XYZ file of C-alpha atoms in Angstrom:
464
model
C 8.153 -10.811 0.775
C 5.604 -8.303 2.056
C 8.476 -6.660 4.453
C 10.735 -6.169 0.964
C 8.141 -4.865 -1.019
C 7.323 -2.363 1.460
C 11.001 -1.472 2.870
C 10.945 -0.665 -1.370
C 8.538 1.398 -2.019
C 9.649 3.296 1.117
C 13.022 3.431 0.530
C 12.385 5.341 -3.120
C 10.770 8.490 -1.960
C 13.459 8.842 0.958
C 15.297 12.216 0.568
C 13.045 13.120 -2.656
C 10.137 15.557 -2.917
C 6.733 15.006 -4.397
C 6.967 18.238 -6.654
C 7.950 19.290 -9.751
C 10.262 22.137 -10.571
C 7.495 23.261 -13.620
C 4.633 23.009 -10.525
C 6.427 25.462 -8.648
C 7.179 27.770 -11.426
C 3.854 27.865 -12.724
C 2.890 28.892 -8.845
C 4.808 31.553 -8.421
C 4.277 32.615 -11.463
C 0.646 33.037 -10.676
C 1.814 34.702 -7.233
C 3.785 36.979 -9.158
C 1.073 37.889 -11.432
C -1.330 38.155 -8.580
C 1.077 40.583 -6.470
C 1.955 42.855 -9.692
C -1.925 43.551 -10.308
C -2.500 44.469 -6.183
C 0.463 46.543 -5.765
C -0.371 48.559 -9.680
C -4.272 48.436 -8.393
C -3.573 49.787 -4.808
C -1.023 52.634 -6.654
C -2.875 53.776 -9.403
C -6.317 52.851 -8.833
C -6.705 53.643 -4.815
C -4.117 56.150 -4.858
C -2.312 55.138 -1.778
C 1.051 55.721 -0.904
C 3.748 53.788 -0.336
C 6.908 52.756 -1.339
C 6.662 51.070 -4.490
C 9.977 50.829 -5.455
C 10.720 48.436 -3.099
C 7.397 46.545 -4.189
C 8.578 45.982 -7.407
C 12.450 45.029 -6.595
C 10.819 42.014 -4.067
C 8.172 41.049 -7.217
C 11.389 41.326 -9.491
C 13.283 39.243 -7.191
C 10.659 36.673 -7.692
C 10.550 36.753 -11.231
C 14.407 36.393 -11.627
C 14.520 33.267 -10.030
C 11.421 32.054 -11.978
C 13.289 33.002 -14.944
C 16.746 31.340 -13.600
C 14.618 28.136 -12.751
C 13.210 28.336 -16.420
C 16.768 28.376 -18.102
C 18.891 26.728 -16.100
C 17.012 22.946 -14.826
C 14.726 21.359 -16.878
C 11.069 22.138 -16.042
C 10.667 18.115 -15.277
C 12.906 17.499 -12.914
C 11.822 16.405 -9.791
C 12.832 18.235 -6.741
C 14.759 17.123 -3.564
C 13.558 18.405 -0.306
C 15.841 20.487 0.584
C 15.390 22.121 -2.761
C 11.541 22.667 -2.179
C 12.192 23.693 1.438
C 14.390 26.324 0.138
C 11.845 27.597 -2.298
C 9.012 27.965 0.370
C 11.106 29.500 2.433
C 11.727 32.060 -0.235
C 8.484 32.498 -0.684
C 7.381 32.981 2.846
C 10.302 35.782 3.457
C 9.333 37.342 0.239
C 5.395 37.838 0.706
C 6.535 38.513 4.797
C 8.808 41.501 3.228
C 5.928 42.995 0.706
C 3.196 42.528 3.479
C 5.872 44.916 5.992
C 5.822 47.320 2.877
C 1.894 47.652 2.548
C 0.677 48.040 6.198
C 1.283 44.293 7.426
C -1.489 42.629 9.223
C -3.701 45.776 7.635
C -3.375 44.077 4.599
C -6.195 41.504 3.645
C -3.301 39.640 1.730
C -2.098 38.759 4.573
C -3.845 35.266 4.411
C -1.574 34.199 1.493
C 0.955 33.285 3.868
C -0.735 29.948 4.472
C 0.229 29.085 0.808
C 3.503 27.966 1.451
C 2.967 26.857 4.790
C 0.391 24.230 3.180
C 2.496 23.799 0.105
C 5.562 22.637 2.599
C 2.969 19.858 4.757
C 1.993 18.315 1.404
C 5.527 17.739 0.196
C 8.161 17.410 2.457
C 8.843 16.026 5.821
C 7.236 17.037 9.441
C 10.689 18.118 10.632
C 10.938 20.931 8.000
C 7.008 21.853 7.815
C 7.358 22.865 11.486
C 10.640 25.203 11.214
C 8.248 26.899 8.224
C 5.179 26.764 10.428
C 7.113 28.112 13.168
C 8.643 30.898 11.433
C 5.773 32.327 9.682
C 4.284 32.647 13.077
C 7.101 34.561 13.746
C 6.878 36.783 10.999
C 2.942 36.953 11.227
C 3.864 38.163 14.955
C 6.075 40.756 13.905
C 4.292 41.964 11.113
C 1.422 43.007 13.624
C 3.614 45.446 15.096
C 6.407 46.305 12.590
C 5.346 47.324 9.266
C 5.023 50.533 6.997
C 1.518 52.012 7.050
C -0.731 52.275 4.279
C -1.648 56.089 3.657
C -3.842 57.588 1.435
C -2.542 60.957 -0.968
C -4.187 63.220 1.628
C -2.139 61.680 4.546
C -4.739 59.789 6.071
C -3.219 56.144 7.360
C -5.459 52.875 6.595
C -5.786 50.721 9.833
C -8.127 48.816 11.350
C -8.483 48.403 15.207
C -6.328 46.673 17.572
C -8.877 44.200 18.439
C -9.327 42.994 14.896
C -5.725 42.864 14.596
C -4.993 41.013 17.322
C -8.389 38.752 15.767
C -6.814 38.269 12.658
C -3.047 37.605 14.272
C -4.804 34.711 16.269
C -6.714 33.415 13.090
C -3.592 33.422 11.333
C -1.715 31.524 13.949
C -4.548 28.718 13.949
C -4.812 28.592 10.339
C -0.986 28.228 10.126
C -1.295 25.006 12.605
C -4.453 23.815 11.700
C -3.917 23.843 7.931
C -0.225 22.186 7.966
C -1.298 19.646 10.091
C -4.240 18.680 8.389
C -2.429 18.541 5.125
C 0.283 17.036 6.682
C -2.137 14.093 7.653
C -4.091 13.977 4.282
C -1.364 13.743 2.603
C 0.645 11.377 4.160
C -2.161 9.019 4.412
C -3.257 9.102 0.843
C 0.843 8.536 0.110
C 0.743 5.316 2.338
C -2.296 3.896 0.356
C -1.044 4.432 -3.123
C 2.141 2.795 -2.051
C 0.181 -0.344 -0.226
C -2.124 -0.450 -3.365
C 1.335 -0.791 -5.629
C 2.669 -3.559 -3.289
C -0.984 -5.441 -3.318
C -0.975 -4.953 -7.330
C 2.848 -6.091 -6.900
C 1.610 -8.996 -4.834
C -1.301 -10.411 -6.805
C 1.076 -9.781 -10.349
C 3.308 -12.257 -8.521
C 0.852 -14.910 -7.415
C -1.033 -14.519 -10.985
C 2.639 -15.571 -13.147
C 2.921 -18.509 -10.255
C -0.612 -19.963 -11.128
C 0.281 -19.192 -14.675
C 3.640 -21.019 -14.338
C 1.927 -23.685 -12.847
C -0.513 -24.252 -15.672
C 2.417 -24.628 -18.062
C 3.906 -27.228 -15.830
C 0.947 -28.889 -15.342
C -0.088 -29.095 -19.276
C 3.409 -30.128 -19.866
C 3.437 -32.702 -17.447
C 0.087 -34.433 -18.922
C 1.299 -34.153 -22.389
C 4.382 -35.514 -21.748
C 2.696 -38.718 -20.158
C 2.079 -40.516 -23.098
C 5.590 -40.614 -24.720
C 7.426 -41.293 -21.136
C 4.948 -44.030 -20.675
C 5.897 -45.376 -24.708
C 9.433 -45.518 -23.956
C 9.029 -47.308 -20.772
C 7.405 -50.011 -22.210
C 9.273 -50.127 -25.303
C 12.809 -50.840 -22.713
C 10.586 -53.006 -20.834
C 10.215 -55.142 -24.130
C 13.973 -54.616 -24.781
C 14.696 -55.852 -21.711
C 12.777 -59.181 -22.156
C 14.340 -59.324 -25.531
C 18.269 -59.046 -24.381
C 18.551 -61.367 -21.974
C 21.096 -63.066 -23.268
C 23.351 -60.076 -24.001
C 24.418 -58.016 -20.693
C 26.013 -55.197 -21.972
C 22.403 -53.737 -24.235
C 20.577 -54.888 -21.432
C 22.107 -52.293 -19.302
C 21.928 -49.986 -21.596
C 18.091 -50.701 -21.869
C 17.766 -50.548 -18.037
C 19.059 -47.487 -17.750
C 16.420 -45.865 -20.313
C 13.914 -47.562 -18.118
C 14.980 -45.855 -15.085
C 15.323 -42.683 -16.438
C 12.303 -42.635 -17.932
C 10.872 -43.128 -14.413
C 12.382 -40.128 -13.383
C 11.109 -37.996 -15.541
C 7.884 -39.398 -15.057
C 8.661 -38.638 -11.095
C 9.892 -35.023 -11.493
C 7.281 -33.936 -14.011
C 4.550 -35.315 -11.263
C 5.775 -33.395 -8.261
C 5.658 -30.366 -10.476
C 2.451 -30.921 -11.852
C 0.685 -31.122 -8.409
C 0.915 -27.139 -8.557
C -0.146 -26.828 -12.031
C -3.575 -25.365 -11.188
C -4.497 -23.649 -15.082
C -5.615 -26.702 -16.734
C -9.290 -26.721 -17.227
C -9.619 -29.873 -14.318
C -8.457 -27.785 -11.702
C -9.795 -24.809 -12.095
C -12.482 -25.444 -9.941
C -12.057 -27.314 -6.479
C -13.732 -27.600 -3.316
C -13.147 -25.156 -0.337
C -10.756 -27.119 1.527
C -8.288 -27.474 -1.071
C -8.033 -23.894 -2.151
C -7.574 -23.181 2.011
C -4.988 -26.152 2.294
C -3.138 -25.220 -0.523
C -2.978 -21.509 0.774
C -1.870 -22.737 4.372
C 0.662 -25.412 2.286
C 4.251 -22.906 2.810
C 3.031 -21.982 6.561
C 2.110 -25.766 8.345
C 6.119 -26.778 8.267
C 7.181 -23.574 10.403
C 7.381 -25.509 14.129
C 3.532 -24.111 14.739
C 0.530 -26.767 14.596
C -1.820 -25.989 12.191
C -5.252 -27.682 12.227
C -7.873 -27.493 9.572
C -12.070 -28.043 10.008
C -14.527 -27.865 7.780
C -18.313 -28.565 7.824
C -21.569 -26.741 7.717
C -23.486 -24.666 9.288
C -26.436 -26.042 11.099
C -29.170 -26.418 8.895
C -26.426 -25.688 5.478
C -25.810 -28.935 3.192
C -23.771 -31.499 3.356
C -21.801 -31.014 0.658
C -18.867 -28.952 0.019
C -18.747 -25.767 -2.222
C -16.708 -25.786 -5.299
C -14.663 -22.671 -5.971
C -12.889 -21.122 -8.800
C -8.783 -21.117 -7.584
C -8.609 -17.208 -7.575
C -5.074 -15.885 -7.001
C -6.719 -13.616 -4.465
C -8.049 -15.839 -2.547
C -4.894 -17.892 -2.553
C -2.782 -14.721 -1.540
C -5.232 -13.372 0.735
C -6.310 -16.072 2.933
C -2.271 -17.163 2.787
C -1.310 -13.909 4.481
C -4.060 -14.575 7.371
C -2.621 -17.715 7.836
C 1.116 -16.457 7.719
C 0.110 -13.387 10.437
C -1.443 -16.130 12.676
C 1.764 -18.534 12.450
C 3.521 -15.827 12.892
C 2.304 -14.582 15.880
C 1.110 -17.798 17.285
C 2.383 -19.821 20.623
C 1.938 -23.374 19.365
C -1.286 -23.664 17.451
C -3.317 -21.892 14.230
C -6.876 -23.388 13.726
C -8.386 -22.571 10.162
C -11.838 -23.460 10.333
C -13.962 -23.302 7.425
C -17.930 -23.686 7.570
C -20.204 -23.333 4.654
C -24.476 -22.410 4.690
C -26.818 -22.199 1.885
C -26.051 -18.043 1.967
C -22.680 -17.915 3.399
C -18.951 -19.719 3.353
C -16.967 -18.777 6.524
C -12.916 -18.939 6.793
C -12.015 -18.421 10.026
C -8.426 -18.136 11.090
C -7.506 -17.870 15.084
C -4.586 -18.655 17.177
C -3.146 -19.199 20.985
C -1.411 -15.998 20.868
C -1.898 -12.937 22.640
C -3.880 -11.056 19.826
C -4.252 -7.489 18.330
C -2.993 -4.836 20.213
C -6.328 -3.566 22.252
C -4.871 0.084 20.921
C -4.777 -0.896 17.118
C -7.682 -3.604 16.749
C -9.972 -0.733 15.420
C -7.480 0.220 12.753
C -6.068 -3.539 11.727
C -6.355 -3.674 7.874
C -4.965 0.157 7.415
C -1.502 0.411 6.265
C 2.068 1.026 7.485
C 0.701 1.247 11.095
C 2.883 0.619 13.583
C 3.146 0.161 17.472
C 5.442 1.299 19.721
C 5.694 -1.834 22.069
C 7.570 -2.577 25.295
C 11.267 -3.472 25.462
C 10.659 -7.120 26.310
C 8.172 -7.334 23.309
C 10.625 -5.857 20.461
C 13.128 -8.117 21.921
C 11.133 -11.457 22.001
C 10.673 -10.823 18.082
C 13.671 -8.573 16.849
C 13.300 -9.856 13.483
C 9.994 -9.023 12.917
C 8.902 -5.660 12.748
C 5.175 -5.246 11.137
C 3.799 -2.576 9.437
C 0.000 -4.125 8.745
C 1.027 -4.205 5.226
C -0.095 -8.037 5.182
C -3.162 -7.636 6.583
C -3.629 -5.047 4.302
C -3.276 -6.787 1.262
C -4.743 -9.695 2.793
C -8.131 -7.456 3.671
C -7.718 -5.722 -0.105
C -7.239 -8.762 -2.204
C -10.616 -10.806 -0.301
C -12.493 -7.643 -0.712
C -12.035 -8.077 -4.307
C -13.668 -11.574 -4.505
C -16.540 -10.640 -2.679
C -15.726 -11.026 0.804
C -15.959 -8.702 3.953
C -12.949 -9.238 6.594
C -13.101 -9.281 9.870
C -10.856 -8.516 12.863
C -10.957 -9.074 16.723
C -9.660 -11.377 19.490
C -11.159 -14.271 21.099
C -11.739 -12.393 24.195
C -13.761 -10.071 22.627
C -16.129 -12.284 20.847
C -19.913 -12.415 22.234
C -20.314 -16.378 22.503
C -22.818 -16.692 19.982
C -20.198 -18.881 17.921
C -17.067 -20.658 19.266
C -13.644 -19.527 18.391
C -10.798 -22.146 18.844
C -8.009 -19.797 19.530
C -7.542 -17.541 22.654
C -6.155 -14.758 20.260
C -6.745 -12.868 17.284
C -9.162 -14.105 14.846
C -9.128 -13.143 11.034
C -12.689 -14.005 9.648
C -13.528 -13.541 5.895
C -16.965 -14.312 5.184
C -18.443 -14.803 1.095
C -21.815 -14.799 0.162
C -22.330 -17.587 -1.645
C -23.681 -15.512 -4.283
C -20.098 -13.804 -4.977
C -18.549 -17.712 -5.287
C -18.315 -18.600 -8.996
C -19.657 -22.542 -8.126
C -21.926 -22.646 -5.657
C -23.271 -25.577 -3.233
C -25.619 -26.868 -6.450
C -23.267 -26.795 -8.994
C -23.831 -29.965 -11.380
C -20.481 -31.883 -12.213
C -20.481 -31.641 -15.679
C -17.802 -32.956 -18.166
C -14.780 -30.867 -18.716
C -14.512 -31.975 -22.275
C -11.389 -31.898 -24.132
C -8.203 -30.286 -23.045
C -7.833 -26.527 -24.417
C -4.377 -26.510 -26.643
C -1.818 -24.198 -25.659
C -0.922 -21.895 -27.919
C 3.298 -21.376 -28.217
């Protein structure tokens, strides 16, 4: 389920861009406006000479296809890349042709040519944000040695000297990398947790209408209890009563039996009715059994302990049954099936501060390159031949232990990852492989190791 949410979410943003055709107008328009009021200032305020003709037919040439943007598509609509690749490539060409008309790298506005170049890394794909990275290092290049100088009225030509041109070339080179990489990064990051956020909220939504779904089943099954077991004993009655006549006798045997049924199907369903007020709470051992329960039929062995700490009490906490929990601890347990060789141990231990769920197997662990960054999403591993091929099924993108890591976070919990191998000996670990280890302060528990067993009182009515 994890693999299909994730394939999903992935599979929607392929081929579109992150931008809006109104966020690019309004940026160009402010590029326009910002060009307009240099090239007027440096005419008419500096008096310096050059040709602004041609200034104004690039600025114009920017403004008409502002205005044809404005007309034509609605201001809403969502670009696709190649659509925003076109536009910053515009844009670069377009600031590269005004900086060759106003003395090139002699112009301080020189520097806006990381704009697009940082615009392009945020939105669209590495493949594209390199041919624009590459050619505006190209056109920096040949801007420091092709371009129109800047002169004053009296004739005098603004430069500055070689050395701070070739300076400012080599800035302007390093900004161009370091910039569209580091956005690049940023932003594809911060993309790949908003999406693994959606598919834990997508997750947790799910297990949330299963509990609920269960509470319905199991407050229909108890309410439906009484009348089952009327009928039953009114055909057993019947049935005492028609001896002597076959034909109503069947008749009254078959109500029997069927009552029986229903009395059958509506207990296997209630078992995973968890919302009625009785089974809200429940020790520590059922809430981890019952998150192992659709992973201990998959060909692995799975083997449960539980006890205390030394010096902790003997008796078991009581827990509310979280979804979280549930979910969370259910994805350890499906990572360590998963990757197991014959055996998962789930071994849950309890003090008077702490309750301990560990989860280890006889696999052959994390990947010694990846164990510092297990619990980030969509990582992945590029792995041997022989490995892909021993699991061609499965490919993992640490979504799981993701959601896993964010969903026990939110109960209180702090997560831990390692492998067996690595572990200091203060404590044993069953396995020989990884180990997933969520540890709760007793504090963040709802029922703690004191809680008094109190009556429930009556049943809460549901309300149709």
């Amino acid at each position: 389920m994890i693999d299909d949410i994730s394939s999903g979410l992935l599979d929607r943003t392929e081929g579109r861009g992150l931008v809006r055709l109104r966020t690019l107008i309004i940026l160009r328009w402010l590029a326009i406006l910002g060009q307009s009021g240099a090239v007027f200032i440096a005419a008419f305020g500096l008096d310096l000479d050059f040709d602004l003709g041609l200034c104004i037919a690039a600025i114009g040439a920017s403004t008409i296809i502002n205005l044809i943007a404005i007309f034509v598509y609605p201001q809403n609509r969502r670009l696709y890349e190649r659509e925003v690749f076109l536009t910053m490539l515009f844009d670069v060409s377009q600031l590269a042709f005004l900086l060759y008309l106003t003395g090139g790298l002699n112009n301080p506005f020189a520097l806006l040519i990381l704009a697009p170049v940082t615009v392009s890394a945020m939105t669209l794909r590495p493949q594209s944000t390199v041919f624009l990275g590459a050619l505006s290092i190209v056109l920096v290049s040949l801007l420091a040695f092709y371009y129109l100088p800047l002169r004053t009225q009296q004739g005098f030509v603004l430069r500055i000297p070689q050395l701070f041109i070739a300076g400012f070339w080599f800035a302007m080179v390093t900004g161009i990398a370091f910039l569209g990489m580091y956005a690049m990064r940023v932003t594809s990051e911060t993309f790949a947790m908003s999406q693994a956020l959606l598919a834990t909220q997508m997750a947790l939504a799910r297990e949330q209408k299963l509990t609920d779904l269960g509470g319905v089943v199991a407050a229909a099954a108890h309410e439906l209890g009484t009348p089952l077991a009327t009928i039953k004993l009114v055909s057993s009655e019947l049935l005492e009563e028609l001896e002597n006549n076959p034909e109503l006798r069947e008749d009254a045997e078959l109500i029997r039996d069927q009552a029986d049924r229903c009395r059958d199907i509506l207990h296997s369903m209630g078992r995973r009715g968890k919302s009625d007020r009785h089974m809200m709470t429940l020790p520590i051992s059922a809430l981890v059994e019952e998150a192992a329960e659709p992973h201990i039929h998959r060909g692995k062995q799975v083997h449960f302990e539980f006890g205390p700490r030394r010096g902790g009490s003997e008796r078991m906490p009581v827990v509310h049954r979280r979804p979280e929990m549930i979910h969370g601890l259910r994805n350890l347990i499906q990572n360590a099936v998963d990757f197991a060789e014959d055996t998962v141990w789930v071994e849950t231990y309890w003090s008077e501060e702490q309750v301990t769920v560990r989860v280890s197997d006889d696999g052959r662990g994390y990947p010694s390159d990846l164990i510092g960054r297990i619990g980030d999403p969509f990582i992945r591993r590029r792995g041997r031949a022989e490995e892909r091929n021993s699991r061609p099924e499965y490919e993992g993108m640490g979504l799981g232990l993701f959601i896993a890591k964010t969903l026990l976070e939110r109960t209180g919990a702090e997560v831990f990852f390692s492998n067996a191998c690595d572990q200091d000996g203060s404590d044993r670990v069953a396995g020989k492989g990884a180990v997933a280890e969520t540890v709760w302060p007793v504090s963040a528990l709802v029922e703690g190791l004191d809680t008094d067993q109190t009556g429930l009182g009556e049943n809460q009515q549901i309300q149709i």
